[in-house]
PDB file of C-alpha atoms in Angstrom:
ATOM      1  CA  MET A 696     -14.813 -31.230 -58.271  1.00  0.00           C
ATOM      2  CA  SER A 697     -18.147 -29.656 -59.132  1.00  0.00           C
ATOM      3  CA  SER A 698     -18.562 -26.050 -60.137  1.00  0.00           C
ATOM      4  CA  SER A 699     -20.619 -25.220 -57.034  1.00  0.00           C
ATOM      5  CA  SER A 700     -17.943 -26.529 -54.662  1.00  0.00           C
ATOM      6  CA  ALA A 701     -15.287 -24.594 -56.609  1.00  0.00           C
ATOM      7  CA  THR A 702     -17.368 -21.426 -56.270  1.00  0.00           C
ATOM      8  CA  LYS A 703     -17.769 -22.031 -52.517  1.00  0.00           C
ATOM      9  CA  ALA A 704     -14.009 -22.525 -52.131  1.00  0.00           C
ATOM     10  CA  LEU A 705     -13.297 -19.325 -54.060  1.00  0.00           C
ATOM     11  CA  THR A 706     -15.667 -17.255 -51.935  1.00  0.00           C
ATOM     12  CA  LEU A 707     -14.168 -18.774 -48.783  1.00  0.00           C
ATOM     13  CA  ILE A 708     -10.636 -17.834 -49.883  1.00  0.00           C
ATOM     14  CA  SER A 709     -11.664 -14.307 -50.869  1.00  0.00           C
ATOM     15  CA  SER A 710     -13.444 -13.793 -47.566  1.00  0.00           C
ATOM     16  CA  LEU A 711     -10.351 -14.981 -45.673  1.00  0.00           C
ATOM     17  CA  THR A 712      -8.111 -12.521 -47.467  1.00  0.00           C
ATOM     18  CA  HIS A 713     -10.508  -9.648 -46.747  1.00  0.00           C
ATOM     19  CA  SER A 714     -10.743 -10.598 -43.078  1.00  0.00           C
ATOM     20  CA  THR A 715      -6.957 -10.884 -42.662  1.00  0.00           C
ATOM     21  CA  LYS A 716      -6.478  -7.435 -44.152  1.00  0.00           C
ATOM     22  CA  LEU A 717      -8.840  -6.019 -41.579  1.00  0.00           C
ATOM     23  CA  GLN A 718      -6.935  -7.635 -38.709  1.00  0.00           C
ATOM     24  CA  ILE A 719      -3.537  -6.018 -39.566  1.00  0.00           C
ATOM     25  CA  PRO A 720      -3.241  -2.511 -38.121  1.00  0.00           C
ATOM     26  CA  ARG A 721      -3.086   0.161 -40.786  1.00  0.00           C
ATOM     27  CA  ARG A 722       0.084   1.877 -39.535  1.00  0.00           C
ATOM     28  CA  ARG A 723       2.042  -1.392 -39.510  1.00  0.00           C
ATOM     29  CA  ARG A 724       1.443  -2.043 -43.189  1.00  0.00           C
ATOM     30  CA  PHE A 725       3.533   0.970 -44.189  1.00  0.00           C
ATOM     31  CA  MET A 726       6.363   0.583 -41.679  1.00  0.00           C
ATOM     32  CA  VAL A 727       9.841   0.550 -43.231  1.00  0.00           C
ATOM     33  CA  THR A 728      12.547  -1.380 -41.437  1.00  0.00           C
ATOM     34  CA  MET A 729      16.279  -1.062 -42.020  1.00  0.00           C
ATOM     35  CA  ARG A 730      18.894  -3.630 -41.235  1.00  0.00           C
ATOM     36  CA  ASP A 731      21.921  -2.952 -39.109  1.00  0.00           C
ATOM     37  CA  ARG A 732      25.005  -2.842 -41.375  1.00  0.00           C
ATOM     38  CA  SER A 733      27.385  -3.360 -38.477  1.00  0.00           C
ATOM     39  CA  ASN A 734      26.303  -6.993 -38.278  1.00  0.00           C
ATOM     40  CA  ASN A 735      27.387  -7.583 -41.863  1.00  0.00           C
ATOM     41  CA  PRO A 736      30.763  -5.916 -42.445  1.00  0.00           C
ATOM     42  CA  ARG A 737      32.587  -6.101 -45.756  1.00  0.00           C
ATOM     43  CA  PRO A 738      34.852  -9.126 -46.063  1.00  0.00           C
ATOM     44  CA  LEU A 739      38.535  -8.398 -45.720  1.00  0.00           C
ATOM     45  CA  GLN A 740      40.360  -9.073 -48.971  1.00  0.00           C
ATOM     46  CA  LYS A 741      44.070  -8.926 -48.537  1.00  0.00           C
ATOM     47  CA  GLY A 742      45.726  -6.719 -51.109  1.00  0.00           C
ATOM     48  CA  ARG A 743      42.573  -5.751 -53.012  1.00  0.00           C
ATOM     49  CA  ASN A 744      41.535  -2.651 -51.106  1.00  0.00           C
ATOM     50  CA  LEU A 745      43.988   0.040 -52.058  1.00  0.00           C
ATOM     51  CA  SER A 746      44.554   3.022 -49.838  1.00  0.00           C
ATOM     52  CA  ILE A 747      44.198   6.501 -51.287  1.00  0.00           C
ATOM     53  CA  GLU A 748      47.980   6.904 -51.270  1.00  0.00           C
ATOM     54  CA  ALA A 749      48.428   3.634 -53.158  1.00  0.00           C
ATOM     55  CA  ILE A 750      45.865   4.648 -55.796  1.00  0.00           C
ATOM     56  CA  GLN A 751      47.537   8.023 -56.230  1.00  0.00           C
ATOM     57  CA  THR A 752      50.922   6.317 -56.524  1.00  0.00           C
ATOM     58  CA  VAL A 753      49.691   3.941 -59.231  1.00  0.00           C
ATOM     59  CA  GLN A 754      48.293   6.884 -61.167  1.00  0.00           C
ATOM     60  CA  ALA A 755      51.486   8.930 -60.742  1.00  0.00           C
ATOM     61  CA  LEU A 756      53.691   6.048 -61.853  1.00  0.00           C
ATOM     62  CA  LYS A 757      51.549   5.378 -64.911  1.00  0.00           C
ATOM     63  CA  ARG A 758      51.607   9.063 -65.889  1.00  0.00           C
ATOM     64  CA  ALA A 759      55.376   9.318 -65.418  1.00  0.00           C
ATOM     65  CA  GLN A 760      56.439   6.092 -67.101  1.00  0.00           C
ATOM     66  CA  LYS A 761      57.217   7.701 -70.482  1.00  0.00           C
ATOM     67  CA  ASP A 762      59.933   9.970 -69.080  1.00  0.00           C
ATOM     68  CA  HIS A 763      62.790   8.443 -67.079  1.00  0.00           C
ATOM     69  CA  HIS A 764      63.427  11.583 -64.989  1.00  0.00           C
ATOM     70  CA  SER A 765      59.777  12.046 -63.992  1.00  0.00           C
ATOM     71  CA  LEU A 766      59.501   8.311 -63.254  1.00  0.00           C
ATOM     72  CA  GLU A 767      62.414   8.537 -60.823  1.00  0.00           C
ATOM     73  CA  GLN A 768      60.801  11.559 -59.191  1.00  0.00           C
ATOM     74  CA  ALA A 769      57.523   9.630 -58.837  1.00  0.00           C
ATOM     75  CA  PHE A 770      59.411   6.777 -57.209  1.00  0.00           C
ATOM     76  CA  ASP A 771      61.205   9.127 -54.822  1.00  0.00           C
ATOM     77  CA  PHE A 772      58.255  11.300 -53.841  1.00  0.00           C
ATOM     78  CA  LYS A 773      55.378   8.847 -54.070  1.00  0.00           C
ATOM     79  CA  PHE A 774      56.347   5.170 -54.022  1.00  0.00           C
ATOM     80  CA  ARG A 775      59.239   5.063 -51.570  1.00  0.00           C
ATOM     81  CA  ARG A 776      57.193   6.955 -48.982  1.00  0.00           C
ATOM     82  CA  LEU A 777      54.463   4.298 -48.835  1.00  0.00           C
ATOM     83  CA  LEU A 778      53.947   1.771 -46.089  1.00  0.00           C
ATOM     84  CA  LYS A 779      54.959  -1.835 -46.657  1.00  0.00           C
ATOM     85  CA  LEU A 780      51.455  -3.141 -47.393  1.00  0.00           C
ATOM     86  CA  ASP A 781      50.773  -0.248 -49.742  1.00  0.00           C
ATOM     87  CA  MET A 782      53.955  -0.977 -51.692  1.00  0.00           C
ATOM     88  CA  VAL A 783      52.889  -4.570 -52.206  1.00  0.00           C
ATOM     89  CA  ALA A 784      49.357  -3.428 -53.082  1.00  0.00           C
ATOM     90  CA  VAL A 785      50.773  -1.055 -55.726  1.00  0.00           C
ATOM     91  CA  LEU A 786      52.799  -3.921 -57.180  1.00  0.00           C
ATOM     92  CA  ARG A 787      49.777  -6.224 -57.302  1.00  0.00           C
ATOM     93  CA  GLU A 788      47.623  -3.492 -58.867  1.00  0.00           C
ATOM     94  CA  LEU A 789      50.199  -2.830 -61.586  1.00  0.00           C
ATOM     95  CA  LEU A 790      50.363  -6.569 -62.270  1.00  0.00           C
ATOM     96  CA  ARG A 791      46.563  -6.707 -62.460  1.00  0.00           C
ATOM     97  CA  GLN A 792      46.556  -3.862 -64.987  1.00  0.00           C
ATOM     98  CA  ASP A 793      49.276  -5.577 -67.100  1.00  0.00           C
ATOM     99  CA  GLU A 794      51.689  -2.678 -66.630  1.00  0.00           C
ATOM    100  CA  CYS A 795      54.579  -5.133 -66.959  1.00  0.00           C
ATOM    101  CA  LEU A 796      57.688  -2.980 -67.139  1.00  0.00           C
ATOM    102  CA  LEU A 797      56.421  -0.620 -64.478  1.00  0.00           C
ATOM    103  CA  ALA A 798      55.532  -3.563 -62.234  1.00  0.00           C
ATOM    104  CA  LEU A 799      59.007  -5.020 -62.772  1.00  0.00           C
ATOM    105  CA  LYS A 800      60.610  -1.736 -61.694  1.00  0.00           C
ATOM    106  CA  VAL A 801      58.358  -1.626 -58.617  1.00  0.00           C
ATOM    107  CA  PHE A 802      59.224  -5.279 -57.862  1.00  0.00           C
ATOM    108  CA  GLU A 803      62.942  -4.524 -58.051  1.00  0.00           C
ATOM    109  CA  ASP A 804      62.448  -1.567 -55.714  1.00  0.00           C
ATOM    110  CA  VAL A 805      60.438  -3.665 -53.248  1.00  0.00           C
ATOM    111  CA  ARG A 806      63.217  -6.274 -53.199  1.00  0.00           C
ATOM    112  CA  ARG A 807      65.656  -3.614 -51.953  1.00  0.00           C
ATOM    113  CA  GLU A 808      63.538  -2.762 -48.913  1.00  0.00           C
ATOM    114  CA  ILE A 809      64.764  -3.820 -45.451  1.00  0.00           C
ATOM    115  CA  TRP A 810      61.477  -5.527 -44.544  1.00  0.00           C
ATOM    116  CA  TYR A 811      61.355  -7.568 -47.769  1.00  0.00           C
ATOM    117  CA  LYS A 812      61.080 -11.337 -47.339  1.00  0.00           C
ATOM    118  CA  PRO A 813      60.999 -13.299 -50.594  1.00  0.00           C
ATOM    119  CA  ARG A 814      57.782 -15.164 -51.397  1.00  0.00           C
ATOM    120  CA  VAL A 815      57.571 -17.640 -54.237  1.00  0.00           C
ATOM    121  CA  SER A 816      53.901 -16.791 -54.841  1.00  0.00           C
ATOM    122  CA  LEU A 817      54.836 -13.176 -55.577  1.00  0.00           C
ATOM    123  CA  TYR A 818      57.516 -14.362 -57.992  1.00  0.00           C
ATOM    124  CA  ALA A 819      54.923 -16.607 -59.654  1.00  0.00           C
ATOM    125  CA  ASP A 820      52.556 -13.647 -60.107  1.00  0.00           C
ATOM    126  CA  VAL A 821      55.269 -11.432 -61.586  1.00  0.00           C
ATOM    127  CA  ILE A 822      56.540 -14.158 -63.923  1.00  0.00           C
ATOM    128  CA  GLY A 823      52.999 -15.027 -64.991  1.00  0.00           C
ATOM    129  CA  VAL A 824      52.130 -11.472 -65.994  1.00  0.00           C
ATOM    130  CA  LEU A 825      55.458 -10.847 -67.715  1.00  0.00           C
ATOM    131  CA  GLY A 826      55.255 -14.129 -69.619  1.00  0.00           C
ATOM    132  CA  SER A 827      51.652 -13.701 -70.694  1.00  0.00           C
ATOM    133  CA  ASN A 828      52.541 -10.321 -72.181  1.00  0.00           C
ATOM    134  CA  GLY A 829      55.556 -11.643 -74.084  1.00  0.00           C
ATOM    135  CA  PHE A 830      58.397 -10.298 -71.935  1.00  0.00           C
ATOM    136  CA  ILE A 831      60.476 -13.488 -72.016  1.00  0.00           C
ATOM    137  CA  ASP A 832      63.811 -11.786 -71.244  1.00  0.00           C
ATOM    138  CA  GLN A 833      62.292 -10.191 -68.150  1.00  0.00           C
ATOM    139  CA  VAL A 834      60.897 -13.597 -67.102  1.00  0.00           C
ATOM    140  CA  GLU A 835      64.428 -14.987 -67.184  1.00  0.00           C
ATOM    141  CA  LEU A 836      65.670 -11.971 -65.212  1.00  0.00           C
ATOM    142  CA  VAL A 837      63.050 -12.446 -62.476  1.00  0.00           C
ATOM    143  CA  HIS A 838      63.830 -16.174 -62.426  1.00  0.00           C
ATOM    144  CA  SER A 839      67.498 -15.353 -61.837  1.00  0.00           C
ATOM    145  CA  TYR A 840      66.423 -13.136 -58.916  1.00  0.00           C
ATOM    146  CA  LEU A 841      64.526 -16.095 -57.485  1.00  0.00           C
ATOM    147  CA  LYS A 842      67.545 -18.382 -57.693  1.00  0.00           C
ATOM    148  CA  ARG A 843      69.698 -15.819 -55.854  1.00  0.00           C
ATOM    149  CA  GLU A 844      67.296 -15.324 -52.936  1.00  0.00           C
ATOM    150  CA  ALA A 845      68.973 -16.317 -49.674  1.00  0.00           C
ATOM    151  CA  ASP A 846      66.013 -16.449 -47.294  1.00  0.00           C
ATOM    152  CA  LEU A 847      63.514 -18.277 -49.520  1.00  0.00           C
ATOM    153  CA  GLN A 848      60.909 -20.450 -47.819  1.00  0.00           C
ATOM    154  CA  PRO A 849      59.741 -23.726 -49.433  1.00  0.00           C
ATOM    155  CA  GLU A 850      56.224 -22.537 -50.171  1.00  0.00           C
ATOM    156  CA  ILE A 851      54.561 -25.486 -51.949  1.00  0.00           C
ATOM    157  CA  GLU A 852      51.560 -23.565 -53.345  1.00  0.00           C
ATOM    158  CA  GLY A 853      53.841 -20.835 -54.644  1.00  0.00           C
ATOM    159  CA  PHE A 854      56.157 -23.324 -56.327  1.00  0.00           C
ATOM    160  CA  ASN A 855      53.198 -25.158 -57.858  1.00  0.00           C
ATOM    161  CA  ALA A 856      51.875 -21.897 -59.300  1.00  0.00           C
ATOM    162  CA  LEU A 857      55.334 -21.000 -60.576  1.00  0.00           C
ATOM    163  CA  LEU A 858      55.835 -24.400 -62.186  1.00  0.00           C
ATOM    164  CA  ARG A 859      52.401 -24.237 -63.850  1.00  0.00           C
ATOM    165  CA  THR A 860      53.184 -20.770 -65.167  1.00  0.00           C
ATOM    166  CA  LEU A 861      56.567 -21.752 -66.569  1.00  0.00           C
ATOM    167  CA  VAL A 862      55.165 -24.888 -68.208  1.00  0.00           C
ATOM    168  CA  SER A 863      52.334 -22.899 -69.780  1.00  0.00           C
ATOM    169  CA  LEU A 864      54.933 -20.482 -71.183  1.00  0.00           C
ATOM    170  CA  ASN A 865      56.864 -23.438 -72.709  1.00  0.00           C
ATOM    171  CA  MET A 866      59.894 -22.678 -70.544  1.00  0.00           C
ATOM    172  CA  ALA A 867      60.699 -26.242 -69.516  1.00  0.00           C
ATOM    173  CA  GLU A 868      64.323 -25.520 -68.617  1.00  0.00           C
ATOM    174  CA  LEU A 869      63.343 -22.811 -66.122  1.00  0.00           C
ATOM    175  CA  ALA A 870      60.604 -25.071 -64.748  1.00  0.00           C
ATOM    176  CA  MET A 871      63.159 -27.817 -64.109  1.00  0.00           C
ATOM    177  CA  GLU A 872      65.466 -25.336 -62.377  1.00  0.00           C
ATOM    178  CA  CYS A 873      62.570 -24.274 -60.141  1.00  0.00           C
ATOM    179  CA  TYR A 874      61.780 -27.896 -59.375  1.00  0.00           C
ATOM    180  CA  TYR A 875      65.380 -28.567 -58.305  1.00  0.00           C
ATOM    181  CA  LEU A 876      65.400 -25.340 -56.270  1.00  0.00           C
ATOM    182  CA  MET A 877      62.247 -26.499 -54.492  1.00  0.00           C
ATOM    183  CA  LYS A 878      63.810 -29.890 -53.736  1.00  0.00           C
ATOM    184  CA  GLN A 879      66.978 -28.218 -52.454  1.00  0.00           C
ATOM    185  CA  LEU A 880      65.019 -25.877 -50.167  1.00  0.00           C
ATOM    186  CA  ARG A 881      62.950 -28.747 -48.872  1.00  0.00           C
ATOM    187  CA  SER A 882      65.984 -30.881 -48.093  1.00  0.00           C
ATOM    188  CA  THR A 883      67.684 -28.012 -46.237  1.00  0.00           C
ATOM    189  CA  MET A 884      64.518 -27.463 -44.195  1.00  0.00           C
ATOM    190  CA  MET A 885      64.401 -31.170 -43.325  1.00  0.00           C
ATOM    191  CA  GLN A 886      68.038 -31.094 -42.136  1.00  0.00           C
ATOM    192  CA  GLN A 887      67.414 -28.184 -39.761  1.00  0.00           C
TER     193      GLN A 887
END
């Protein structure tokens, strides 16, 4: 390409840009548009969005955990007054924050509720957090709770997570017991 044809092309391009600028109305260049947020709502994440009451309960339980009397008061006046979903959200939040002993106490309290239905995935979460923080005796305690559950559903994903957790904690005997429990639940479901 010769230098004269390159110069002609450059002047043509610059003249086009000047002419297009003149064609756009001046007031439109500075117009700000906003998008409608109602078309793009936040995704619902089950158990991650804590209510104000649940957040206050987590804070109250963490503050009161050093004194047994104040912890019982926090349970009576804060935790036991929550709705079902908030109780489970408090438990999951305490597990997320690695507040193991407090989460275990909350888990035991949740198990006493009338609406409670045992879920293997919740047991897997509790055992995973307790085991990763070195609370082996509490892992065995929670495992014994699992074996005593009467209305346990054969939740395959939950059992897989529980088995993976127990194997990673080098607790092969408990993993085998969970495997046999899963087989027993499955066979009883097949018979019904």
